[in-house]
């Protein structure tokens, strides 16, 4: 299949790249583009060339699927060099998004014209990489070190207006990109970015390193990018390019980049579900009803308001509904204060909010999500009411974190329209949406939920019904091991620090203190005896009984003075007493054991979830844990990390824990055992 087409318009060559879906720089594309450029260089009738791309994307960069395979000539650096050497003015006409190698290709051109809606960026850090086709050497030469540092380490694209301001593009096209690029080409000269000097200093790089130290903790790529940017100032261009390439190659084969690339594809694979395709009908969702004006309900409502949908929010009284409205307004106001949205955007969203106290006000909603108290009977009652008033074809969803959605669906006469839409707190910020299908949810409703997730910019993953679904079921196991470790002699600080060092955003006990220890205690109180390890959560229960519920009460697993947390000596005493009562012997715990107990518990439960077909694939589980709980992306999620550790090692360690601590929880999943044998 031909992917590069050349057309001559008067004396200007127009090179069109057409390599769907995103014009990635595959080997075929590189060869054809290289041949096209050579032909144009040798054609004396042509005075300049314009490169433009077909489709919605200018070019999404190197073909990520080719990474790890032997490089085929011409490589991307070969092609970039050829473009740099091109003897006639070469103009990139950028539509859609020019990302990574795609933007680097545009930087090898002598000039850039951008469509008014186009964006450019170097998102390689998100894949655990640095730009490897000259981006770290050309961009600082073009826009100065300060802006290049920002763009390359954040990976965030910028729009045409900003690109013009920074000097990336010379013209913004408002009407016809190709015509504008051709007319620009007629008067253009040959201007190579490589010949420019970098405006910046080594000190700036060092200061920037301190600035990103916290947000980039554990990642390799942002710091490698800083080294390459430093090289852009300290080395001649050609040597800088070699330096960049070496760093890039090191990163491509690193476990970090493999894990981050795994998550890139996993996130996309999660949206592909058997039985659902482009022909599956999707229902229109313009009006959303939300029941419950707590933190969760308000956060959920904001997602839809921000996406331009009308929301009716129901609470039991005028006071409660007014308080919910106030909460939503405050959240929007803080977004305005932080410069994330304009006053006008806030007003447009708030104007779409309708505060109600009567269920009849939901009769026009296309989708109704309940976020009431986590109690099955309360929720069933809500579902009965909704079954009476919701219009035909409306989708009814629960935001429950743990409860059985089949039971909720069973009290209605429209079981196929019921599902779980499980948001994570704070719901307007956290990126994951677990779409939970019951035994009867129709494909049409699932497909609509996936589309909805896209519209509100969430990452969706499909889950079956089980206690806690994918995310919270796994997290409960991690919580259990963390709790048991305290009884066995580890300290709160030791467990939290170990998991923080592993790469989690915070330790389990810091998280519990933030969320409120009472929430879990109340939820567990409703569980049947024996369904969870009472010992593991005994300290939690004791703390709540004493009114020490976490940050909000000034004491929990830590003591709080303002936001500063301190050791809570009370925990050591409770742990010793509980350990004695349960007959658990205490000893010093190693970091290795703490880490493995927590992480292998997650992995084993992940395999059980897969075995029971609650999750459709291991990569779905990785997406859930990375997006809901911040499992370090450079480790790729618990299931990917298990492969990295070696499945045989994982099974062996679980068996050792079974000998040491009993096999009530430490029974390896049979699927894990099977996969470990296969991998041998
Ligand atoms: N290589 C290979 N496949 C790619 C790709 C790439 N660079 N970018 C996207 N794809 C694939 C996706 O996997 C998906 O495949 P699928 O349909 O089989 O699932 C398909 O293209 C469409 O992608 P999206 O579903 O993401 O489509 P959207 O329209 O939502 O988004 C996009 C388009 C904004 C371009 C988004 O795909 C994206 O962000 N792509 C990655 C961009 C990137 O990270 N570029 C840097 C690559 S590394 C590099 O260039 C190194 C260089 O410096 C040497």
Coordinates of C-alpha atoms in Angstrom, one line a residue, residues 143-524:
X143 CA 12.1 28.4 21.1
X144 CA 14.8 28.7 23.8
X145 CA 15.6 26.4 26.6
X146 CA 12.9 27.4 29.1
X147 CA 10.0 26.6 26.9
X148 CA 11.7 23.4 25.5
X149 CA 12.2 22.2 29.1
X150 CA 8.5 22.7 29.8
X151 CA 7.3 21.0 26.6
X152 CA 9.6 18.0 26.6
X153 CA 9.4 17.1 30.3
X154 CA 5.6 17.6 30.6
X155 CA 4.8 15.9 27.2
X156 CA 1.8 18.3 26.9
X157 CA 1.0 19.5 23.5
X158 CA 0.4 23.2 22.8
X159 CA -2.1 24.9 20.4
X160 CA -1.5 26.8 17.2
X161 CA -1.8 30.2 18.9
X162 CA 0.9 29.4 21.5
X163 CA 3.1 27.7 18.8
X164 CA 3.0 30.9 16.8
X165 CA 3.9 33.0 19.8
X166 CA 6.9 30.7 20.6
X167 CA 8.1 30.9 17.0
X168 CA 7.4 27.2 16.2
X169 CA 5.2 28.2 13.3
X170 CA 5.3 31.2 11.1
X171 CA 1.8 31.3 10.0
X172 CA -1.6 30.1 11.4
X173 CA -4.1 29.1 8.7
X174 CA -7.7 30.0 9.3
X175 CA -9.2 28.7 6.1
X176 CA -7.3 26.4 3.7
X177 CA -4.1 25.0 5.2
X178 CA -2.7 23.6 1.9
X179 CA -3.3 26.8 -0.1
X180 CA -1.8 28.9 2.7
X181 CA 1.2 26.6 2.9
X182 CA 1.8 26.6 -0.9
X183 CA 1.6 30.4 -1.0
X184 CA 4.0 30.6 2.0
X185 CA 6.4 28.2 0.2
X186 CA 6.6 30.5 -2.9
X187 CA 8.5 33.2 -0.9
X188 CA 10.3 30.9 1.6
X189 CA 14.0 30.4 2.1
X190 CA 16.0 27.5 3.4
X191 CA 16.4 28.0 7.2
X192 CA 17.8 25.1 9.2
X193 CA 17.1 25.0 12.9
X194 CA 20.4 23.2 13.5
X195 CA 22.3 26.5 12.6
X196 CA 20.6 28.4 15.5
X197 CA 22.1 28.8 19.0
X198 CA 20.3 27.7 22.1
X199 CA 19.1 30.5 24.3
X200 CA 19.5 29.2 27.9
X201 CA 22.0 28.1 30.6
X202 CA 23.0 25.0 32.5
X203 CA 21.7 26.6 35.7
X204 CA 18.2 26.7 34.2
X205 CA 18.4 23.0 33.7
X206 CA 19.5 22.4 37.2
X207 CA 16.7 24.6 38.6
X208 CA 14.2 22.8 36.5
X209 CA 15.4 19.5 37.7
X210 CA 14.5 20.6 41.3
X211 CA 11.1 21.8 40.1
X212 CA 10.1 18.5 38.5
X213 CA 11.8 16.2 41.1
X214 CA 8.5 15.6 43.0
X215 CA 6.1 15.1 40.1
X216 CA 8.6 12.9 38.1
X217 CA 9.7 10.8 41.1
X218 CA 10.8 7.3 40.0
X219 CA 10.6 8.0 36.3
X220 CA 13.7 7.9 34.2
X221 CA 12.7 9.7 31.0
X222 CA 12.1 13.3 32.3
X223 CA 15.6 13.3 33.8
X224 CA 17.2 11.8 30.6
X225 CA 15.4 14.6 28.7
X226 CA 17.2 17.1 31.0
X227 CA 20.6 15.6 30.1
X228 CA 19.8 15.7 26.4
X229 CA 18.7 19.4 26.7
X230 CA 21.9 20.2 28.6
X231 CA 23.8 18.6 25.7
X232 CA 22.0 20.9 23.2
X233 CA 23.9 23.8 24.9
X234 CA 27.2 22.1 25.6
X235 CA 27.8 20.0 22.4
X236 CA 27.9 20.9 18.7
X237 CA 24.6 19.9 17.0
X238 CA 25.9 16.7 15.4
X239 CA 27.3 15.4 18.8
X240 CA 24.1 16.5 20.5
X241 CA 22.1 14.3 18.1
X242 CA 24.3 11.3 18.8
X243 CA 24.0 11.9 22.6
X244 CA 20.2 12.1 22.3
X245 CA 20.1 8.9 20.2
X246 CA 22.1 7.0 22.7
X247 CA 19.8 8.0 25.6
X248 CA 16.8 7.2 23.4
X249 CA 18.1 3.7 22.6
X250 CA 18.9 3.1 26.3
X251 CA 15.3 4.1 27.3
X252 CA 13.6 2.1 24.5
X253 CA 15.0 -1.1 26.0
X254 CA 14.4 -0.1 29.6
X255 CA 11.8 -1.8 31.7
X256 CA 10.3 1.6 32.3
X257 CA 9.5 2.4 28.7
X258 CA 8.3 -1.2 28.1
X259 CA 5.8 -0.8 31.0
X260 CA 4.7 2.7 29.9
X261 CA 4.2 1.5 26.3
X262 CA 2.3 -1.5 27.6
X263 CA -0.1 0.9 29.4
X264 CA -0.5 3.0 26.2
X265 CA -1.8 0.0 24.3
X266 CA -3.6 -1.4 27.4
X267 CA -5.7 1.8 27.7
X268 CA -6.8 1.5 24.1
X269 CA -7.4 -2.2 24.3
X270 CA -9.7 -1.7 27.3
X271 CA -12.2 0.0 25.0
X272 CA -12.5 -3.0 22.7
X273 CA -15.1 -5.4 23.9
X274 CA -16.3 -8.6 22.2
X275 CA -19.8 -8.2 20.8
X276 CA -19.5 -4.4 20.7
X277 CA -18.4 -2.6 17.6
X278 CA -19.3 0.4 15.4
X279 CA -22.7 -1.2 14.5
X280 CA -23.8 -1.4 18.1
X281 CA -26.5 1.3 18.6
X282 CA -25.5 4.1 21.1
X283 CA -28.2 5.9 23.0
X284 CA -28.1 9.8 23.2
X285 CA -27.3 11.2 26.6
X286 CA -28.1 14.8 26.9
X287 CA -29.7 15.0 30.3
X288 CA -28.2 13.3 33.3
X289 CA -29.8 12.8 36.7
X290 CA -27.6 12.4 39.8
X291 CA -29.0 11.2 43.1
X292 CA -27.1 12.3 46.2
X293 CA -25.3 15.6 46.7
X294 CA -22.4 14.3 48.8
X295 CA -18.7 14.7 47.6
X296 CA -19.2 11.8 45.2
X297 CA -22.5 12.9 43.7
X298 CA -21.2 16.5 43.2
X299 CA -18.0 15.2 41.6
X300 CA -20.0 13.0 39.3
X301 CA -22.3 15.9 38.3
X302 CA -19.3 18.1 37.5
X303 CA -18.1 15.6 34.9
X304 CA -21.3 15.9 32.9
X305 CA -21.7 19.7 33.4
X306 CA -18.2 20.2 32.1
X307 CA -18.9 18.1 29.1
X308 CA -21.9 20.4 28.2
X309 CA -24.7 18.1 29.5
X310 CA -27.6 19.2 31.6
X311 CA -27.7 17.7 35.1
X312 CA -30.5 17.4 37.6
X313 CA -29.2 16.7 41.1
X314 CA -31.6 15.3 43.6
X315 CA -31.3 15.5 47.4
X316 CA -33.7 14.8 50.2
X317 CA -34.3 18.4 51.4
X318 CA -34.0 22.0 50.2
X319 CA -31.1 22.5 52.7
X320 CA -29.2 19.4 51.4
X321 CA -29.7 20.3 47.7
X322 CA -28.6 23.9 48.3
X323 CA -25.5 22.6 50.1
X324 CA -24.7 20.4 47.1
X325 CA -25.2 23.4 44.7
X326 CA -22.8 25.4 46.9
X327 CA -20.2 22.5 46.8
X328 CA -20.3 22.4 43.0
X329 CA -20.0 26.1 42.7
X330 CA -17.0 26.1 45.1
X331 CA -15.2 23.4 43.1
X332 CA -15.8 25.3 39.9
X333 CA -14.6 28.6 41.5
X334 CA -11.4 26.9 42.6
X335 CA -10.9 25.7 39.0
X336 CA -11.3 29.3 37.8
X337 CA -8.9 30.5 40.5
X338 CA -6.3 28.1 39.4
X339 CA -6.7 29.3 35.8
X340 CA -8.0 25.9 34.6
X341 CA -11.2 27.3 33.2
X342 CA -12.6 30.8 32.5
X343 CA -15.4 32.5 34.5
X344 CA -17.6 32.1 31.4
X345 CA -17.0 28.3 31.2
X346 CA -17.9 28.1 34.9
X347 CA -21.1 30.0 34.3
X348 CA -22.1 27.9 31.3
X349 CA -21.6 24.7 33.3
X350 CA -23.5 26.0 36.4
X351 CA -26.4 27.2 34.3
X352 CA -26.9 23.6 33.2
X353 CA -27.4 22.5 36.8
X354 CA -30.9 21.9 38.1
X355 CA -31.2 21.3 41.9
X356 CA -34.3 19.2 42.7
X357 CA -35.9 17.4 45.7
X358 CA -38.5 15.4 43.9
X359 CA -37.9 12.1 42.0
X360 CA -40.3 13.3 39.3
X361 CA -37.7 15.8 38.3
X362 CA -35.6 12.9 36.9
X363 CA -38.3 11.7 34.5
X364 CA -36.7 13.3 31.5
X365 CA -33.1 12.1 32.2
X366 CA -31.4 9.9 29.6
X367 CA -29.1 8.6 32.3
X368 CA -29.6 8.5 36.1
X369 CA -26.7 7.7 38.5
X370 CA -27.4 7.1 42.1
X371 CA -24.6 8.0 44.6
X372 CA -26.5 7.5 47.9
X373 CA -25.5 5.8 51.1
X374 CA -23.6 2.5 50.5
X375 CA -26.4 0.2 51.8
X376 CA -28.0 -2.4 49.5
X377 CA -31.5 -1.9 50.9
X378 CA -31.3 1.9 50.5
X379 CA -30.1 1.4 47.0
X380 CA -32.7 -1.1 46.1
X381 CA -35.4 1.3 47.3
X382 CA -33.9 4.0 45.0
X383 CA -33.9 1.6 42.1
X384 CA -37.6 0.8 42.7
X385 CA -38.5 4.5 42.6
X386 CA -36.4 5.0 39.5
X387 CA -38.1 2.1 37.8
X388 CA -41.4 3.9 38.3
X389 CA -40.4 7.3 37.1
X390 CA -37.5 6.9 34.6
X391 CA -38.5 7.3 30.9
X392 CA -38.4 4.3 28.6
X393 CA -34.8 3.8 27.3
X394 CA -33.2 5.7 30.2
X395 CA -30.1 4.1 31.6
X396 CA -30.0 3.6 35.3
X397 CA -26.6 3.3 37.0
X398 CA -25.2 2.9 40.5
X399 CA -22.0 4.3 41.7
X400 CA -21.6 1.6 44.4
X401 CA -18.1 0.6 45.2
X402 CA -18.8 -2.9 46.5
X403 CA -22.4 -3.9 46.4
X404 CA -24.2 -6.5 44.2
X405 CA -25.6 -4.6 41.2
X406 CA -27.5 -7.8 40.0
X407 CA -29.6 -7.5 43.2
X408 CA -30.3 -3.8 42.4
X409 CA -31.3 -4.7 38.8
X410 CA -33.6 -7.5 40.0
X411 CA -35.9 -5.0 41.7
X412 CA -36.6 -3.3 38.4
X413 CA -38.6 -4.3 35.3
X414 CA -35.7 -3.1 33.0
X415 CA -32.7 -5.2 33.9
X416 CA -31.0 -4.7 30.6
X417 CA -30.8 -0.9 31.2
X418 CA -29.0 -1.2 34.5
X419 CA -25.3 -1.1 35.1
X420 CA -22.6 0.2 37.4
X421 CA -20.7 3.4 36.7
X422 CA -18.0 3.4 39.4
X423 CA -16.2 6.7 39.7
X424 CA -13.2 7.3 42.0
X425 CA -13.0 10.1 44.5
X426 CA -12.6 13.0 43.7
X427 CA -14.9 12.0 40.8
X428 CA -14.3 15.1 38.7
X429 CA -10.5 14.5 38.8
X430 CA -9.7 10.8 38.9
X431 CA -9.4 9.4 35.4
X432 CA -10.8 5.9 35.8
X433 CA -14.4 4.8 35.2
X434 CA -15.2 1.2 36.0
X435 CA -18.2 0.2 33.8
X436 CA -19.8 -2.7 35.7
X437 CA -22.1 -5.0 33.7
X438 CA -24.6 -7.2 35.4
X439 CA -25.9 -10.6 34.1
X440 CA -28.4 -8.7 32.0
X441 CA -26.9 -5.4 30.9
X442 CA -27.4 -5.0 27.2
X443 CA -24.5 -4.4 24.7
X444 CA -26.2 -1.2 23.7
X445 CA -26.1 0.1 27.2
X446 CA -22.4 -0.9 27.6
X447 CA -21.5 0.7 24.3
X448 CA -23.3 3.9 25.4
X449 CA -21.3 3.8 28.7
X450 CA -18.0 3.6 26.7
X451 CA -19.0 6.5 24.5
X452 CA -20.1 8.5 27.6
X453 CA -16.7 7.8 29.2
X454 CA -15.0 9.3 26.1
X455 CA -17.3 12.3 26.2
X456 CA -16.4 13.1 29.8
X457 CA -12.7 12.2 29.2
X458 CA -12.5 9.2 31.5
X459 CA -10.5 6.0 30.9
X460 CA -13.1 3.2 30.9
X461 CA -12.6 -0.5 31.9
X462 CA -15.3 -3.1 31.8
X463 CA -15.8 -5.2 35.0
X464 CA -18.2 -8.0 36.0
X465 CA -20.1 -8.0 39.3
X466 CA -18.2 -9.1 42.4
X467 CA -17.5 -7.7 45.8
X468 CA -15.5 -4.5 45.1
X469 CA -15.3 -5.1 41.3
X470 CA -11.7 -4.9 40.0
X471 CA -10.3 -1.9 41.7
X472 CA -11.6 -2.2 45.3
X473 CA -11.4 -5.9 45.4
X474 CA -7.7 -5.8 44.7
X475 CA -7.2 -2.9 47.0
X476 CA -8.8 -4.7 49.9
X477 CA -6.2 -7.4 49.6
X478 CA -3.4 -4.8 49.7
X479 CA -5.1 -3.2 52.7
X480 CA -5.4 -6.6 54.5
X481 CA -1.7 -7.3 54.2
X482 CA -0.8 -3.8 55.3
X483 CA -3.0 -4.2 58.4
X484 CA -1.6 -7.7 59.2
X485 CA 2.0 -6.3 58.9
X486 CA 1.2 -3.8 61.7
X487 CA 0.2 -6.6 64.0
X488 CA 3.3 -8.6 63.0
X489 CA 5.7 -5.9 64.0
X490 CA 6.0 -3.4 61.1
X491 CA 5.3 0.3 61.8
X492 CA 2.8 2.5 60.0
X493 CA 5.7 4.6 58.7
X494 CA 7.7 1.6 57.5
X495 CA 4.8 0.2 55.5
X496 CA 3.9 3.6 54.0
X497 CA 7.5 4.5 53.2
X498 CA 8.1 1.1 51.5
X499 CA 5.1 1.5 49.2
X500 CA 5.9 5.1 48.6
X501 CA 9.4 4.0 47.6
X502 CA 7.9 1.3 45.4
X503 CA 6.3 4.2 43.5
X504 CA 2.8 4.4 44.9
X505 CA 1.6 8.1 45.3
X506 CA 1.2 7.4 49.1
X507 CA 1.2 4.6 51.5
X508 CA -2.0 2.7 52.5
X509 CA -2.3 4.3 56.0
X510 CA -1.8 7.9 54.7
X511 CA -4.5 7.1 52.2
X512 CA -6.9 5.8 54.8
X513 CA -6.3 8.8 57.0
X514 CA -7.1 11.1 54.1
X515 CA -10.2 9.2 53.0
X516 CA -11.5 8.6 56.6
X517 CA -10.9 5.3 58.4
X518 CA -14.6 5.1 59.4
X519 CA -15.7 4.6 55.8
X520 CA -14.1 1.2 55.5
X521 CA -15.1 0.2 59.1
X522 CA -18.7 1.0 58.3
X523 CA -18.6 -0.9 55.0
X524 CA -17.0 -4.0 56.7

